[in-house]
Tab-separated table of C-alpha atoms and ligand atoms in Angstrom:
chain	number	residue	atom	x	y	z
A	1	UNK	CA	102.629	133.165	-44.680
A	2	UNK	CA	103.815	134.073	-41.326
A	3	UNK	CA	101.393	133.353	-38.314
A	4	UNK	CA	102.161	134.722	-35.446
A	5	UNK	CA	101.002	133.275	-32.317
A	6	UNK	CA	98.603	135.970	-31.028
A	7	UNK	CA	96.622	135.475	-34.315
A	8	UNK	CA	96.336	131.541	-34.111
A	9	UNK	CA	95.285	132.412	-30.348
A	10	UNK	CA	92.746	135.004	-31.639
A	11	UNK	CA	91.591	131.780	-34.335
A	12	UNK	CA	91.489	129.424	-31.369
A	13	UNK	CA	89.478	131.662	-29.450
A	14	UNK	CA	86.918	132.672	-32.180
A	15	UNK	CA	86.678	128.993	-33.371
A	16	UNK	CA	86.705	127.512	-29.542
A	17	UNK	CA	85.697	130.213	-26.914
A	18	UNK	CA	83.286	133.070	-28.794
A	19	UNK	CA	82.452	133.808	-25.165
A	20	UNK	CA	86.182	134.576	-23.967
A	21	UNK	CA	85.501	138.074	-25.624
A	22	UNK	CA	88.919	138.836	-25.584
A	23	UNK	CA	89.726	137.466	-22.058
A	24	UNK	CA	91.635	134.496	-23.045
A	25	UNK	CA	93.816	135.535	-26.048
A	26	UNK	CA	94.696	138.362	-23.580
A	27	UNK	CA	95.575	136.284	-21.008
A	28	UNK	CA	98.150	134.157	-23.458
A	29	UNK	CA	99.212	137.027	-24.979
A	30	UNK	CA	100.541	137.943	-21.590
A	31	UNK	CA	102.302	134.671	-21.250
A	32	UNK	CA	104.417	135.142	-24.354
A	33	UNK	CA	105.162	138.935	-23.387
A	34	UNK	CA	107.082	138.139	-20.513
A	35	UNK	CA	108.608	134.729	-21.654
A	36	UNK	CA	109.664	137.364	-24.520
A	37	UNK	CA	111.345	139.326	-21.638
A	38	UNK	CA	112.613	136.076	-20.046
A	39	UNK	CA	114.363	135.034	-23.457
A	40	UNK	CA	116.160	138.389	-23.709
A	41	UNK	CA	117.392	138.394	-20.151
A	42	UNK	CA	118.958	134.445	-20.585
A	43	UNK	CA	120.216	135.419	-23.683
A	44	UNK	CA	122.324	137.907	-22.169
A	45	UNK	CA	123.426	136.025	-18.802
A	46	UNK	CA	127.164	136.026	-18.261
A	47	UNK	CA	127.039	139.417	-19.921
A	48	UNK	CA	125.338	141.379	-17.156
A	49	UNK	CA	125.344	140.543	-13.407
A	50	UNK	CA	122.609	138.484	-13.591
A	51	UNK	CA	124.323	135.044	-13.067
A	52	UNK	CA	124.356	133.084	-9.410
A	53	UNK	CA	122.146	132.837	-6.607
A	54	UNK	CA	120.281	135.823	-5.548
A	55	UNK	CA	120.985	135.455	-1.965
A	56	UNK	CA	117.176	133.994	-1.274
A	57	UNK	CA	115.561	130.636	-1.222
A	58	UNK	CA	111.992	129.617	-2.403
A	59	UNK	CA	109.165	127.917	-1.208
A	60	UNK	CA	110.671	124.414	-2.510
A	61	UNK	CA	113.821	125.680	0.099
A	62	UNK	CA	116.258	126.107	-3.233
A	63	UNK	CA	118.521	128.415	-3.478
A	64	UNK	CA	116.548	131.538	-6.040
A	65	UNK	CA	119.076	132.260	-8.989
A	66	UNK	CA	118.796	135.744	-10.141
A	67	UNK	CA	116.982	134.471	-13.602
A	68	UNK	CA	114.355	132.800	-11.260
A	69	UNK	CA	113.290	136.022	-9.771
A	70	UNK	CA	113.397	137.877	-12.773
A	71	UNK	CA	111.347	135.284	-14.395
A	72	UNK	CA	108.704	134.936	-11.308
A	73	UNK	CA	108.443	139.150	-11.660
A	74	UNK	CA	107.779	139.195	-15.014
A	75	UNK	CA	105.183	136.676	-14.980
A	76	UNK	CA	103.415	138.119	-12.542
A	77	UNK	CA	103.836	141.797	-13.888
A	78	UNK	CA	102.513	140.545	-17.248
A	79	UNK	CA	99.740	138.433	-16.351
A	80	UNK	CA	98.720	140.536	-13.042
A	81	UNK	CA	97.695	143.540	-15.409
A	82	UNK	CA	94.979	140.919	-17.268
A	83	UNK	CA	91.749	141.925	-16.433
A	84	UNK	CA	91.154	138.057	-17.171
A	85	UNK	CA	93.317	136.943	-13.841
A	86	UNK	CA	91.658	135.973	-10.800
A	87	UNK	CA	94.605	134.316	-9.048
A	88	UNK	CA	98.315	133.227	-9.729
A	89	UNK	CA	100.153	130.328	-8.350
A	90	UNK	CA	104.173	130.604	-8.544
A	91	UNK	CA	106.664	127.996	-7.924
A	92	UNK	CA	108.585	130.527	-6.298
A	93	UNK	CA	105.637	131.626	-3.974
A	94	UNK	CA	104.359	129.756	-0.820
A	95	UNK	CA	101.168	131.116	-1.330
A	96	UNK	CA	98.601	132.255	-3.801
A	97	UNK	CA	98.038	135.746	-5.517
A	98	UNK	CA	95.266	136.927	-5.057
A	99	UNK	CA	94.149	139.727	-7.325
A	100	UNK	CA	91.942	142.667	-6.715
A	101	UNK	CA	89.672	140.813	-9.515
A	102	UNK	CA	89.375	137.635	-7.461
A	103	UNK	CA	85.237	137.675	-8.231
A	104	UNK	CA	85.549	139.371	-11.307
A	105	UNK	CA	88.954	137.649	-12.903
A	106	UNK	CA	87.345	134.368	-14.818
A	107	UNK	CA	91.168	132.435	-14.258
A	108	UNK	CA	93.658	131.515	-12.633
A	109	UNK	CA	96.981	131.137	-13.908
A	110	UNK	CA	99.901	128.052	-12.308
A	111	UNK	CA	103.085	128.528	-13.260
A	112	UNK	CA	106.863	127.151	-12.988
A	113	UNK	CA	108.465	130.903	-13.828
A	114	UNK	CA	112.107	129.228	-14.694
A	115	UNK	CA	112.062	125.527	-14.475
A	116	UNK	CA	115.698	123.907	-14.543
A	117	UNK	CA	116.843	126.980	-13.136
A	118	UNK	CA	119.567	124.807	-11.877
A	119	UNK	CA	121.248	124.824	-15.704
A	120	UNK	CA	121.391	128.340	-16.304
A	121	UNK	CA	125.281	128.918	-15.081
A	122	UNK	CA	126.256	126.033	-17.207
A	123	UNK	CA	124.357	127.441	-20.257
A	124	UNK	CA	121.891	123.727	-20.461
A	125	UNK	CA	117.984	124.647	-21.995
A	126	UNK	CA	115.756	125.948	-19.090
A	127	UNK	CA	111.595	126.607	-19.442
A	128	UNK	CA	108.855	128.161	-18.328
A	129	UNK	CA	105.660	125.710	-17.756
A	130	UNK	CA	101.807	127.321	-17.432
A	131	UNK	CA	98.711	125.770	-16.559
A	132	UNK	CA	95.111	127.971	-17.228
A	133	UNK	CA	92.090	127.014	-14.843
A	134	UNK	CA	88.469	128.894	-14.949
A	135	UNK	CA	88.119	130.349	-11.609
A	136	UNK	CA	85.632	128.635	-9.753
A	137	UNK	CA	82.148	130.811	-8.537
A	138	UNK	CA	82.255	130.933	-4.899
A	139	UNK	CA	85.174	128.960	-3.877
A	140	UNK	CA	88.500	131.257	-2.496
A	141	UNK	CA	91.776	130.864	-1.640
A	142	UNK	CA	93.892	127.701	-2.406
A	143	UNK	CA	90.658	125.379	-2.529
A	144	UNK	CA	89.880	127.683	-5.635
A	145	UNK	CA	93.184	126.381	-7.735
A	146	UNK	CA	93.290	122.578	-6.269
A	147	UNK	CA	91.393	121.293	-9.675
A	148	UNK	CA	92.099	118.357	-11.382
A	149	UNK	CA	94.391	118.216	-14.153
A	150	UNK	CA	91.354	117.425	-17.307
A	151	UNK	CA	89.967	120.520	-15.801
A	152	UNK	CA	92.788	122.873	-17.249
A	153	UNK	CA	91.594	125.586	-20.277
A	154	UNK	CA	94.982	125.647	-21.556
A	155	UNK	CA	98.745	124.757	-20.766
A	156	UNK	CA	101.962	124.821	-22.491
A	157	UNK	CA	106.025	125.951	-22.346
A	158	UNK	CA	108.522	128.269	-23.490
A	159	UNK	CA	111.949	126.147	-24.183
A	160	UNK	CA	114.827	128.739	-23.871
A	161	UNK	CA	116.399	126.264	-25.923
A	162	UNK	CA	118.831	127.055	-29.443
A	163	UNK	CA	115.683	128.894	-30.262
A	164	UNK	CA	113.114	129.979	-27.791
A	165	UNK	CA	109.742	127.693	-28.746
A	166	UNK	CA	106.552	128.216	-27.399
A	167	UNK	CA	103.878	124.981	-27.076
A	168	UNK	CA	100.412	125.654	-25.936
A	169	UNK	CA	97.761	123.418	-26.039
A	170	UNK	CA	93.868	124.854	-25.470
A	171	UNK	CA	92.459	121.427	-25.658
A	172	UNK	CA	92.151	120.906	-29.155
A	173	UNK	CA	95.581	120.409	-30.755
A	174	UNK	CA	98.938	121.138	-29.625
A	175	UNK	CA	100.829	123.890	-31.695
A	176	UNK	CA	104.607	124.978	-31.393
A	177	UNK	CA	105.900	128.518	-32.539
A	178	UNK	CA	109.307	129.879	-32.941
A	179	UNK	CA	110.769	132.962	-31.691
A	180	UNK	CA	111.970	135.031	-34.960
A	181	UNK	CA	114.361	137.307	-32.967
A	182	UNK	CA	114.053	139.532	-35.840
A	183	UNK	CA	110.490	140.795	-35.246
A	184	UNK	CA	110.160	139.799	-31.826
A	185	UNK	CA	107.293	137.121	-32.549
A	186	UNK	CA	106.500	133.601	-31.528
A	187	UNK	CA	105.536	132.054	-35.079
A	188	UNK	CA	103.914	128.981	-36.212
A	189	UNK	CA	106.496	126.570	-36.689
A	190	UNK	CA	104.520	123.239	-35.391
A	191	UNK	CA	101.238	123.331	-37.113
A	192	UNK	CA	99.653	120.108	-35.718
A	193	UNK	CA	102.402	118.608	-33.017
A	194	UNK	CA	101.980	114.765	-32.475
A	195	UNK	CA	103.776	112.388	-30.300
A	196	UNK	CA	104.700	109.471	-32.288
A	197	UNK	CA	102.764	106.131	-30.717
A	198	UNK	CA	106.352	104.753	-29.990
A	199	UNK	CA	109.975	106.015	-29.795
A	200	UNK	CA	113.481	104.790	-28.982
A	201	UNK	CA	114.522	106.570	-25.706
A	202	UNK	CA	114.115	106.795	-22.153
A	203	UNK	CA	114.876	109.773	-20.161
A	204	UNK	CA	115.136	109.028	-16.450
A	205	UNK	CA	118.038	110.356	-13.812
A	206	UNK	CA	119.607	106.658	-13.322
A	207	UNK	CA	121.558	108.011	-10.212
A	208	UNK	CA	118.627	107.118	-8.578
A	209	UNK	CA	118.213	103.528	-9.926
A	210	UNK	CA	118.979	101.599	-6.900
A	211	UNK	CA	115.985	103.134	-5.033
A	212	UNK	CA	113.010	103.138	-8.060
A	213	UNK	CA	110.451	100.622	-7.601
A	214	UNK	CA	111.286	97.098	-8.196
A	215	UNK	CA	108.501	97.434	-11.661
A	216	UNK	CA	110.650	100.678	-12.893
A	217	UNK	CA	113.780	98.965	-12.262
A	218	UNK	CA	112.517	95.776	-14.445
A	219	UNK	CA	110.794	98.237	-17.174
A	220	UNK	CA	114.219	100.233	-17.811
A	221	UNK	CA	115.873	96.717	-17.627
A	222	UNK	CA	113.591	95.915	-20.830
A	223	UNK	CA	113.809	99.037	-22.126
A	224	UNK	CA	117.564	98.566	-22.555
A	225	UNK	CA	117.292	94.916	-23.816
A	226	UNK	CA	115.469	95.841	-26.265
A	227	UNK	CA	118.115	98.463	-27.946
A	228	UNK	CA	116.544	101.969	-25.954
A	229	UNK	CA	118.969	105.109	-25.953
A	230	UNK	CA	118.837	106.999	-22.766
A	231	UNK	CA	118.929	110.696	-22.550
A	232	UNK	CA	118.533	112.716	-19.866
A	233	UNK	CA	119.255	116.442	-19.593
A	234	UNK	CA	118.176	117.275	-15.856
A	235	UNK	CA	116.024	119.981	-17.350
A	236	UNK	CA	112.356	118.729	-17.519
A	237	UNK	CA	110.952	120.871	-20.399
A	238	UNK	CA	114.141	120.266	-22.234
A	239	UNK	CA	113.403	116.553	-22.068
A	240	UNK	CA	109.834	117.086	-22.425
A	241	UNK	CA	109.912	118.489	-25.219
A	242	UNK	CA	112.453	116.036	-27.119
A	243	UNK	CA	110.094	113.277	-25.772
A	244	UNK	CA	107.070	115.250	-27.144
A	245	UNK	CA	108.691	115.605	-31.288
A	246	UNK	CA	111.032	111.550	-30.451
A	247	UNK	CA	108.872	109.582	-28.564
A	248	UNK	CA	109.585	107.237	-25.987
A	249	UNK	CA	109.221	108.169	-22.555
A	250	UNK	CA	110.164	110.581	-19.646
A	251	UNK	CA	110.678	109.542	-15.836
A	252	UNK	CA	110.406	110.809	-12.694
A	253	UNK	CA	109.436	107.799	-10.480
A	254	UNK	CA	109.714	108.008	-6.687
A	255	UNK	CA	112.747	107.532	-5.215
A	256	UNK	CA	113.989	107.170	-1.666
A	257	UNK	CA	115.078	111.201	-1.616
A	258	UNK	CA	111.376	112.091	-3.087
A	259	UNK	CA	109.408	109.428	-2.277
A	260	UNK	CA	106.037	111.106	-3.422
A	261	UNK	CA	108.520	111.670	-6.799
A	262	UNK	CA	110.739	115.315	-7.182
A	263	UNK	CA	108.051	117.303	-9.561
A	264	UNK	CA	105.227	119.550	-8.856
A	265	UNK	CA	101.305	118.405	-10.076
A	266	UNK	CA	99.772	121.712	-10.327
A	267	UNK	CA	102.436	123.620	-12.596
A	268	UNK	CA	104.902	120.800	-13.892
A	269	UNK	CA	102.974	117.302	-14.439
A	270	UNK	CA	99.485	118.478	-15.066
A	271	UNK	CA	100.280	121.318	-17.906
A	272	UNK	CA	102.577	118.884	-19.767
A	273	UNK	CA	100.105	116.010	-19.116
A	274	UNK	CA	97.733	118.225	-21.144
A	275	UNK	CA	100.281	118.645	-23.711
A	276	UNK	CA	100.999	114.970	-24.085
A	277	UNK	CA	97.602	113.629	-24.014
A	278	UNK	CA	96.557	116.391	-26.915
A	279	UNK	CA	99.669	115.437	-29.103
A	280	UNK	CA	98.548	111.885	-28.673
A	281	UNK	CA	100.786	110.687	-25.758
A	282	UNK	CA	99.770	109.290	-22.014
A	283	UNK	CA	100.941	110.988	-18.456
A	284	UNK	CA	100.856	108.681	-15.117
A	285	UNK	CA	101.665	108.837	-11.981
A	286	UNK	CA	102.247	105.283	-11.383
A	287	UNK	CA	98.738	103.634	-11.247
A	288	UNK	CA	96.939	106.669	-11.979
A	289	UNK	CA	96.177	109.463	-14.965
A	290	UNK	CA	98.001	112.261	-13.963
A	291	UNK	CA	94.794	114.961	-15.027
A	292	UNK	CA	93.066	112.712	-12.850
A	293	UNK	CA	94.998	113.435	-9.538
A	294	UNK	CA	92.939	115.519	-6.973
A	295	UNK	CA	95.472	117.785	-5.288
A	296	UNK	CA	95.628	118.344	-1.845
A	297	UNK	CA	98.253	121.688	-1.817
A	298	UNK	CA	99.582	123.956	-4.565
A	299	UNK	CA	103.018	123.085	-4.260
A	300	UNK	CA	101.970	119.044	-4.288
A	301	UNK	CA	104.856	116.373	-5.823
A	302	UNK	CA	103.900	113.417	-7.972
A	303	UNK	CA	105.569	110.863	-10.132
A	304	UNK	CA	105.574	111.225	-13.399
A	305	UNK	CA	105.918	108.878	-16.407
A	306	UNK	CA	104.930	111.023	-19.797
A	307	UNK	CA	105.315	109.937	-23.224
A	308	UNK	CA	104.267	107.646	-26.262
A	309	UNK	CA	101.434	105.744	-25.381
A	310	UNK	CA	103.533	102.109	-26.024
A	311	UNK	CA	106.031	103.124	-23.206
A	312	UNK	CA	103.666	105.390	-20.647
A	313	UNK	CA	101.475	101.641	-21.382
A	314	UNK	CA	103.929	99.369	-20.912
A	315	UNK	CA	104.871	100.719	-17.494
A	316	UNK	CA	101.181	101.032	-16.218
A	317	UNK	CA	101.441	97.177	-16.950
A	318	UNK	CA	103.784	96.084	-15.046
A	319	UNK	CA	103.771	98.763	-12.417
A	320	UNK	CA	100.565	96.800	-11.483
A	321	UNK	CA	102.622	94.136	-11.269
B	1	LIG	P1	117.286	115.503	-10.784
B	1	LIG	C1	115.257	120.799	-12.383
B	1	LIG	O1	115.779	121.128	-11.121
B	1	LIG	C2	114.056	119.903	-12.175
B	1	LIG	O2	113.099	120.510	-11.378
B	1	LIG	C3	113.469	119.501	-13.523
B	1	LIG	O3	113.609	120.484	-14.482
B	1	LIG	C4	114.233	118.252	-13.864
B	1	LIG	O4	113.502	117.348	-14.670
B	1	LIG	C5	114.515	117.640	-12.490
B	1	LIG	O5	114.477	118.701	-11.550
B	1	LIG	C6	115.879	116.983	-12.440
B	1	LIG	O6	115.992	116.403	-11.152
B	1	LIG	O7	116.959	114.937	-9.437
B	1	LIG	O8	117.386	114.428	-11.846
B	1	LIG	O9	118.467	116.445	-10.808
């Protein structure tokens, strides 16, 4: 029996949030709308002028490829019309939205709109990552969205991948669903997702070897002793989500170019974090939980080590040296 997504979100919410009334399987309903309309447009770039850079540069000073504005648009077209939304945070946007339901809106929604934009001309896996907080009464502005990360109501991705997959987690369980192209629904494809307690690959951009941490350096030394395949795709939900059905482990660590690490808290390490930890997995920074993090600004960088709970363990180890 088919089940689509919206009616395992309408289960969740019965089972999990009676008092959502609607609010919150509206909210992710909106999610997979325009990561439907996301899908359609990257299936079809290189066949309309939507290829190269659109002539701007975001927030994070990178040059905006076409897809990324699209993407950013439709995200915020789709999930501004939810009476649900308080507030949206965009990769692509220095500064909050702010909705004309900011004391009304009971969320706010963080989002990466096209993550590994960078792969789109050369036709590599790119994602969308989203992170759902409960707006807080009586606190505005950015203060409102700088929560923790075990204070999310939901996170998950959309892997533009061979097939588009959509991962959510809403704190208890992480499920995967499949595009079917045919009907133009995410279905359940990953009942129960779990990340194995230990895998046999490491994911880390080795470029940047020379200037990890001595600890990193001697846990990928290890790693490779001990027979470890590395694979790294440059696009973090890509290898995210191999990590997440493999094992093993993903890496960002500091490095001399981002010393505070390359990858944003808010709408990159704390959504997947959530994923991880529900499938069974660990997220660090270093020396700390990730979902433990207070963040200081919405568009904040952290290290991030994700994965089975051997490897993410191991390195919390000897990172303490
Ligand atoms: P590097 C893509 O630009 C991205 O933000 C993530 O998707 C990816 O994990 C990371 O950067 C790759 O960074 O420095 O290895 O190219």
């Amino acid at each position: 029996m088919l089940i689509t997504v919206q009616h395992h979100i309408l289960q969740q919410q019965e089972d999990l949030f009676p008092e959502a009334r609607g609010n919150f399987s509206s909210l992710l309903s909106g999610m997979t709308l325009a990561t439907k309309m996301i899908q359609a447009k990257i299936r079809r770039a290189g066949l309309v002028d939507i290829l190269g850079a659109a002539g701007e540069t975001n927030v994070q000073g990178e040059a905006q490829q076409k897809l990324d504005v699209y993407a950013n648009q439709a995200v915020l077209h789709c999930l501004g019309a939810r009476e649900s939304v308080a507030m949206m945070v965009s990769e692509e946007n220095a500064q909050p939205i702010t909705l004309d339901r900011s004391e009304t809106g009971k969320y706010i929604i963080v989002f990466d709109p096209l993550d590994g934009s960078s792969n789109i001309d050369v036709n590599v896996s790119v994602g969308t990552i989203f992170s759902i907080l409960r707006r807080p009464d009586g606190v505005h502005g950015e203060a409102a969205v700088l929560q923790p990360g075990w204070k999310q109501v939901a996170a998950g991705y959309v892997l533009y991948g061979s097939s588009t997959i959509f991962v959510y987690t809403a704190g208890h369980g992480v499920f995967g669903f499949t595009l079917e192209p045919e009907i133009g629904a995410f279905v359940l494809t990953f009942p129960n997702m779990k990340m194995p307690a230990q895998g046999a690959m490491y994911s880390v951009n080795e470029a940047n070897v020379d200037t990890f941490p001595d600890s990193c350096r001697a846990y990928l030394s290890r790693l490779r002793e001990r027979g470890y395949s590395s694979r790294y795709i440059g696009s973090l939900v890509a290898d995210f989500h191999r990590t997440l059905l493999k094992g093993g482990v993903f890496l960002y660590p500091p490095t001399k170019k981002n010393p505070q690490g390359k990858l944003r808290l808010l709408y990159e390490a704390n959504p997947l974090a959530f994923v991880a930890e529900q499938a069974g997995g660990q997220a660090i920074a270093g020396g700390s939980r990730i979902m433990d993090i207070e963040p200081r600004s919405i568009h904040e960088r952290t290290p991030l080590i994700i994965g089975s709970k051997v490897e993410v363990g191991e390195y919390y180890e000897m990172q303490k040296g």
